[in-house]
Amino acid sequence: MTHPQHDREPAEHQRYAHYLQALDAVSEAEEAELVAAVLRDQDEAMAQGAVVHHLDRRAAQLLTDAEFTVWAHMMAAVIGERDYLARRLREWTLLRTIALDEPWAAEALTAASDWFQRTAATAQIITSSDALSLLAEQGRTRRVRNAASRRMEQLDQPPN
């Protein structure tokens, strides 16, 4: 038998779920204000978790869209000096740069987080043989190196 007090979901879990739902439905005009409100939550780790989830979803949606740059600048202003969120936003910008075949620095790729390297190595939108080759040779983990190698092989395969 369980006690009703033990069955209740913690308040921060409820707020997290609420934030995800609100961020998923927010209009572009109210997005910055809502992200700022979420980041004012007393539970900093939970709030940043909700915002990174939102950043990942929105960045993936806008990745090759012309609106991405304006959105990223807006989010950078709201995020401010929060290192984890700022890095994730910078890495989405780097991913966009590679996806659009714009100039990028090898050091940015090799110094990027494990999350970024895994994403770049596996994302179908990344077709840069230079980026994939660099990750296949210098990726931080065996998982990244193998994934990048497989992607290079896929790109070398002629279409059926």
mmCIF file of N, CA and C in Angstrom, residues 7-91:
data_model
loop_
_atom_site.group_PDB
_atom_site.id
_atom_site.type_symbol
_atom_site.label_atom_id
_atom_site.label_comp_id
_atom_site.label_asym_id
_atom_site.label_seq_id
_atom_site.Cartn_x
_atom_site.Cartn_y
_atom_site.Cartn_z
ATOM 1 N N ASP A 7 2.878 9.305 -3.485
ATOM 2 C CA ASP A 7 2.396 9.161 -4.855
ATOM 3 C C ASP A 7 2.392 10.469 -5.634
ATOM 4 N N ARG A 8 2.477 11.580 -4.950
ATOM 5 C CA ARG A 8 2.424 12.873 -5.622
ATOM 6 C C ARG A 8 3.724 13.148 -6.369
ATOM 7 N N GLU A 9 3.546 13.672 -7.557
ATOM 8 C CA GLU A 9 4.698 14.047 -8.361
ATOM 9 C C GLU A 9 5.322 15.304 -7.755
ATOM 10 N N PRO A 10 6.653 15.370 -7.683
ATOM 11 C CA PRO A 10 7.295 16.566 -7.129
ATOM 12 C C PRO A 10 6.904 17.819 -7.927
ATOM 13 N N ALA A 11 6.853 18.932 -7.235
ATOM 14 C CA ALA A 11 6.424 20.199 -7.840
ATOM 15 C C ALA A 11 7.286 20.578 -9.043
ATOM 16 N N GLU A 12 8.586 20.342 -8.942
ATOM 17 C CA GLU A 12 9.458 20.720 -10.063
ATOM 18 C C GLU A 12 9.190 19.865 -11.294
ATOM 19 N N HIS A 13 8.759 18.627 -11.100
ATOM 20 C CA HIS A 13 8.390 17.774 -12.239
ATOM 21 C C HIS A 13 7.135 18.306 -12.910
ATOM 22 N N GLN A 14 6.187 18.755 -12.107
ATOM 23 C CA GLN A 14 4.965 19.332 -12.647
ATOM 24 C C GLN A 14 5.266 20.623 -13.405
ATOM 25 N N ARG A 15 6.116 21.463 -12.826
ATOM 26 C CA ARG A 15 6.482 22.720 -13.502
ATOM 27 C C ARG A 15 7.227 22.431 -14.804
ATOM 28 N N TYR A 16 8.126 21.457 -14.782
ATOM 29 C CA TYR A 16 8.869 21.088 -15.987
ATOM 30 C C TYR A 16 7.910 20.672 -17.106
ATOM 31 N N ALA A 17 6.971 19.816 -16.773
ATOM 32 C CA ALA A 17 5.983 19.366 -17.767
ATOM 33 C C ALA A 17 5.158 20.546 -18.269
ATOM 34 N N HIS A 18 4.783 21.420 -17.363
ATOM 35 C CA HIS A 18 4.019 22.622 -17.750
ATOM 36 C C HIS A 18 4.853 23.506 -18.679
ATOM 37 N N TYR A 19 6.118 23.700 -18.333
ATOM 38 C CA TYR A 19 6.993 24.548 -19.166
ATOM 39 C C TYR A 19 7.150 23.947 -20.567
ATOM 40 N N LEU A 20 7.366 22.639 -20.642
ATOM 41 C CA LEU A 20 7.519 22.010 -21.955
ATOM 42 C C LEU A 20 6.269 22.208 -22.801
ATOM 43 N N GLN A 21 5.129 22.040 -22.183
ATOM 44 C CA GLN A 21 3.868 22.216 -22.898
ATOM 45 C C GLN A 21 3.700 23.668 -23.355
ATOM 46 N N ALA A 22 3.997 24.611 -22.482
ATOM 47 C CA ALA A 22 3.862 26.029 -22.826
ATOM 48 C C ALA A 22 4.862 26.426 -23.918
ATOM 49 N N LEU A 23 6.093 25.964 -23.804
ATOM 50 C CA LEU A 23 7.107 26.290 -24.810
ATOM 51 C C LEU A 23 6.771 25.672 -26.157
ATOM 52 N N ASP A 24 6.168 24.514 -26.146
ATOM 53 C CA ASP A 24 5.783 23.850 -27.387
ATOM 54 C C ASP A 24 4.696 24.633 -28.125
ATOM 55 N N ALA A 25 3.851 25.330 -27.369
ATOM 56 C CA ALA A 25 2.711 26.026 -27.962
ATOM 57 C C ALA A 25 2.921 27.534 -28.105
ATOM 58 N N VAL A 26 4.042 28.045 -27.634
ATOM 59 C CA VAL A 26 4.233 29.500 -27.610
ATOM 60 C C VAL A 26 4.332 30.088 -29.026
ATOM 61 N N SER A 27 3.801 31.280 -29.185
ATOM 62 C CA SER A 27 3.911 31.975 -30.468
ATOM 63 C C SER A 27 5.306 32.599 -30.574
ATOM 64 N N GLU A 28 5.719 32.879 -31.781
ATOM 65 C CA GLU A 28 7.027 33.508 -31.980
ATOM 66 C C GLU A 28 7.117 34.834 -31.240
ATOM 67 N N ALA A 29 6.018 35.591 -31.232
ATOM 68 C CA ALA A 29 6.003 36.911 -30.595
ATOM 69 C C ALA A 29 6.199 36.825 -29.080
ATOM 70 N N GLU A 30 5.795 35.716 -28.469
ATOM 71 C CA GLU A 30 5.880 35.579 -27.015
ATOM 72 C C GLU A 30 6.986 34.628 -26.558
ATOM 73 N N GLU A 31 7.730 34.080 -27.510
ATOM 74 C CA GLU A 31 8.734 33.066 -27.185
ATOM 75 C C GLU A 31 9.812 33.588 -26.237
ATOM 76 N N ALA A 32 10.396 34.729 -26.537
ATOM 77 C CA ALA A 32 11.485 35.252 -25.699
ATOM 78 C C ALA A 32 11.006 35.524 -24.281
ATOM 79 N N GLU A 33 9.828 36.089 -24.156
ATOM 80 C CA GLU A 33 9.271 36.388 -22.837
ATOM 81 C C GLU A 33 9.040 35.114 -22.036
ATOM 82 N N LEU A 34 8.524 34.074 -22.674
ATOM 83 C CA LEU A 34 8.275 32.819 -21.977
ATOM 84 C C LEU A 34 9.590 32.142 -21.577
ATOM 85 N N VAL A 35 10.562 32.125 -22.472
ATOM 86 C CA VAL A 35 11.863 31.528 -22.133
ATOM 87 C C VAL A 35 12.472 32.259 -20.933
ATOM 88 N N ALA A 36 12.397 33.585 -20.940
ATOM 89 C CA ALA A 36 12.918 34.365 -19.810
ATOM 90 C C ALA A 36 12.183 34.013 -18.520
ATOM 91 N N ALA A 37 10.873 33.842 -18.595
ATOM 92 C CA ALA A 37 10.091 33.486 -17.410
ATOM 93 C C ALA A 37 10.495 32.106 -16.887
ATOM 94 N N VAL A 38 10.672 31.164 -17.777
ATOM 95 C CA VAL A 38 11.091 29.821 -17.367
ATOM 96 C C VAL A 38 12.452 29.896 -16.669
ATOM 97 N N LEU A 39 13.359 30.689 -17.221
ATOM 98 C CA LEU A 39 14.706 30.785 -16.649
ATOM 99 C C LEU A 39 14.736 31.488 -15.287
ATOM 100 N N ARG A 40 13.650 32.131 -14.915
ATOM 101 C CA ARG A 40 13.563 32.745 -13.582
ATOM 102 C C ARG A 40 13.078 31.754 -12.524
ATOM 103 N N ASP A 41 12.764 30.529 -12.912
ATOM 104 C CA ASP A 41 12.305 29.528 -11.954
ATOM 105 C C ASP A 41 13.379 29.305 -10.901
ATOM 106 N N GLN A 42 12.946 29.016 -9.686
ATOM 107 C CA GLN A 42 13.879 28.813 -8.582
ATOM 108 C C GLN A 42 14.760 27.582 -8.763
ATOM 109 N N ASP A 43 14.302 26.597 -9.515
ATOM 110 C CA ASP A 43 15.083 25.391 -9.770
ATOM 111 C C ASP A 43 15.833 25.591 -11.087
ATOM 112 N N GLU A 44 17.038 26.079 -10.981
ATOM 113 C CA GLU A 44 17.828 26.459 -12.161
ATOM 114 C C GLU A 44 18.080 25.288 -13.102
ATOM 115 N N ALA A 45 18.415 24.124 -12.559
ATOM 116 C CA ALA A 45 18.704 22.958 -13.408
ATOM 117 C C ALA A 45 17.461 22.528 -14.177
ATOM 118 N N MET A 46 16.321 22.498 -13.509
ATOM 119 C CA MET A 46 15.079 22.112 -14.172
ATOM 120 C C MET A 46 14.713 23.119 -15.249
ATOM 121 N N ALA A 47 14.838 24.402 -14.928
ATOM 122 C CA ALA A 47 14.496 25.459 -15.882
ATOM 123 C C ALA A 47 15.389 25.377 -17.119
ATOM 124 N N GLN A 48 16.686 25.198 -16.905
ATOM 125 C CA GLN A 48 17.593 25.099 -18.045
ATOM 126 C C GLN A 48 17.324 23.832 -18.851
ATOM 127 N N GLY A 49 16.932 22.764 -18.188
ATOM 128 C CA GLY A 49 16.567 21.538 -18.896
ATOM 129 C C GLY A 49 15.376 21.763 -19.815
ATOM 130 N N ALA A 50 14.381 22.489 -19.333
ATOM 131 C CA ALA A 50 13.208 22.790 -20.155
ATOM 132 C C ALA A 50 13.596 23.687 -21.331
ATOM 133 N N VAL A 51 14.448 24.658 -21.075
ATOM 134 C CA VAL A 51 14.853 25.580 -22.144
ATOM 135 C C VAL A 51 15.731 24.881 -23.173
ATOM 136 N N VAL A 52 16.636 24.010 -22.764
ATOM 137 C CA VAL A 52 17.471 23.307 -23.750
ATOM 138 C C VAL A 52 16.601 22.393 -24.609
ATOM 139 N N HIS A 53 15.594 21.794 -24.012
ATOM 140 C CA HIS A 53 14.655 20.980 -24.790
ATOM 141 C C HIS A 53 13.984 21.854 -25.856
ATOM 142 N N HIS A 54 13.581 23.044 -25.456
ATOM 143 C CA HIS A 54 12.951 23.980 -26.392
ATOM 144 C C HIS A 54 13.947 24.424 -27.472
ATOM 145 N N LEU A 55 15.160 24.776 -27.059
ATOM 146 C CA LEU A 55 16.178 25.188 -28.037
ATOM 147 C C LEU A 55 16.415 24.098 -29.070
ATOM 148 N N ASP A 56 16.538 22.873 -28.614
ATOM 149 C CA ASP A 56 16.785 21.759 -29.535
ATOM 150 C C ASP A 56 15.643 21.598 -30.534
ATOM 151 N N ARG A 57 14.426 21.696 -30.038
ATOM 152 C CA ARG A 57 13.265 21.535 -30.917
ATOM 153 C C ARG A 57 13.177 22.671 -31.931
ATOM 154 N N ARG A 58 13.290 23.904 -31.457
ATOM 155 C CA ARG A 58 13.152 25.062 -32.353
ATOM 156 C C ARG A 58 14.327 25.164 -33.324
ATOM 157 N N ALA A 59 15.536 24.930 -32.848
ATOM 158 C CA ALA A 59 16.702 25.010 -33.724
ATOM 159 C C ALA A 59 16.604 23.973 -34.831
ATOM 160 N N ALA A 60 16.171 22.775 -34.493
ATOM 161 C CA ALA A 60 16.014 21.733 -35.511
ATOM 162 C C ALA A 60 14.975 22.148 -36.541
ATOM 163 N N GLN A 61 13.900 22.790 -36.099
ATOM 164 C CA GLN A 61 12.852 23.247 -37.021
ATOM 165 C C GLN A 61 13.364 24.349 -37.949
ATOM 166 N N LEU A 62 14.160 25.256 -37.406
ATOM 167 C CA LEU A 62 14.596 26.440 -38.146
ATOM 168 C C LEU A 62 15.963 26.292 -38.798
ATOM 169 N N LEU A 63 16.600 25.163 -38.647
ATOM 170 C CA LEU A 63 18.018 25.015 -38.978
ATOM 171 C C LEU A 63 18.418 25.610 -40.319
ATOM 172 N N THR A 64 17.709 25.324 -41.365
ATOM 173 C CA THR A 64 18.105 25.839 -42.684
ATOM 174 C C THR A 64 17.233 27.013 -43.123
ATOM 175 N N ASP A 65 16.387 27.480 -42.242
ATOM 176 C CA ASP A 65 15.487 28.597 -42.527
ATOM 177 C C ASP A 65 16.226 29.923 -42.341
ATOM 178 N N ALA A 66 15.892 30.908 -43.131
ATOM 179 C CA ALA A 66 16.510 32.237 -43.011
ATOM 180 C C ALA A 66 16.221 32.870 -41.654
ATOM 181 N N GLU A 67 15.137 32.487 -41.000
ATOM 182 C CA GLU A 67 14.769 33.044 -39.700
ATOM 183 C C GLU A 67 15.669 32.568 -38.561
ATOM 184 N N PHE A 68 16.460 31.543 -38.802
ATOM 185 C CA PHE A 68 17.284 30.973 -37.739
ATOM 186 C C PHE A 68 18.176 32.030 -37.092
ATOM 187 N N THR A 69 18.828 32.845 -37.875
ATOM 188 C CA THR A 69 19.790 33.815 -37.344
ATOM 189 C C THR A 69 19.115 34.809 -36.406
ATOM 190 N N VAL A 70 17.982 35.332 -36.813
ATOM 191 C CA VAL A 70 17.253 36.279 -35.960
ATOM 192 C C VAL A 70 16.812 35.584 -34.678
ATOM 193 N N TRP A 71 16.288 34.372 -34.815
ATOM 194 C CA TRP A 71 15.858 33.605 -33.650
ATOM 195 C C TRP A 71 17.039 33.339 -32.707
ATOM 196 N N ALA A 72 18.168 32.934 -33.256
ATOM 197 C CA ALA A 72 19.337 32.623 -32.429
ATOM 198 C C ALA A 72 19.826 33.865 -31.677
ATOM 199 N N HIS A 73 19.823 35.015 -32.321
ATOM 200 C CA HIS A 73 20.219 36.259 -31.642
ATOM 201 C C HIS A 73 19.251 36.589 -30.509
ATOM 202 N N MET A 74 17.970 36.404 -30.768
ATOM 203 C CA MET A 74 16.958 36.658 -29.744
ATOM 204 C C MET A 74 17.170 35.718 -28.555
ATOM 205 N N MET A 75 17.386 34.437 -28.834
ATOM 206 C CA MET A 75 17.589 33.472 -27.753
ATOM 207 C C MET A 75 18.885 33.762 -26.990
ATOM 208 N N ALA A 76 19.930 34.165 -27.704
ATOM 209 C CA ALA A 76 21.198 34.487 -27.043
ATOM 210 C C ALA A 76 21.005 35.634 -26.053
ATOM 211 N N ALA A 77 20.212 36.620 -26.429
ATOM 212 C CA ALA A 77 19.962 37.750 -25.534
ATOM 213 C C ALA A 77 19.204 37.298 -24.285
ATOM 214 N N VAL A 78 18.269 36.382 -24.437
ATOM 215 C CA VAL A 78 17.481 35.894 -23.302
ATOM 216 C C VAL A 78 18.319 34.978 -22.418
ATOM 217 N N ILE A 79 19.108 34.129 -23.033
ATOM 218 C CA ILE A 79 19.926 33.156 -22.303
ATOM 219 C C ILE A 79 21.029 33.846 -21.507
ATOM 220 N N GLY A 80 21.593 34.874 -22.086
ATOM 221 C CA GLY A 80 22.638 35.622 -21.389
ATOM 222 C C GLY A 80 23.882 34.795 -21.145
ATOM 223 N N GLU A 81 24.349 34.820 -19.921
ATOM 224 C CA GLU A 81 25.619 34.183 -19.551
ATOM 225 C C GLU A 81 25.467 32.752 -19.038
ATOM 226 N N ARG A 82 24.364 32.134 -19.284
ATOM 227 C CA ARG A 82 24.174 30.742 -18.845
ATOM 228 C C ARG A 82 24.981 29.844 -19.784
ATOM 229 N N ASP A 83 26.127 29.382 -19.297
ATOM 230 C CA ASP A 83 27.116 28.696 -20.131
ATOM 231 C C ASP A 83 26.559 27.520 -20.925
ATOM 232 N N TYR A 84 25.827 26.645 -20.259
ATOM 233 C CA TYR A 84 25.329 25.440 -20.929
ATOM 234 C C TYR A 84 24.399 25.806 -22.079
ATOM 235 N N LEU A 85 23.467 26.697 -21.835
ATOM 236 C CA LEU A 85 22.513 27.096 -22.873
ATOM 237 C C LEU A 85 23.202 27.873 -23.993
ATOM 238 N N ALA A 86 24.122 28.747 -23.629
ATOM 239 C CA ALA A 86 24.838 29.533 -24.645
ATOM 240 C C ALA A 86 25.666 28.613 -25.546
ATOM 241 N N ARG A 87 26.295 27.617 -24.950
ATOM 242 C CA ARG A 87 27.083 26.681 -25.754
ATOM 243 C C ARG A 87 26.187 25.878 -26.696
ATOM 244 N N ARG A 88 25.046 25.424 -26.192
ATOM 245 C CA ARG A 88 24.147 24.646 -27.039
ATOM 246 C C ARG A 88 23.688 25.496 -28.223
ATOM 247 N N LEU A 89 23.358 26.750 -27.981
ATOM 248 C CA LEU A 89 22.916 27.632 -29.055
ATOM 249 C C LEU A 89 24.053 27.874 -30.065
ATOM 250 N N ARG A 90 25.269 28.066 -29.564
ATOM 251 C CA ARG A 90 26.426 28.222 -30.475
ATOM 252 C C ARG A 90 26.632 26.971 -31.309
ATOM 253 N N GLU A 91 26.456 25.818 -30.701
ATOM 254 C CA GLU A 91 26.652 24.567 -31.433
ATOM 255 C C GLU A 91 25.556 24.352 -32.471
#
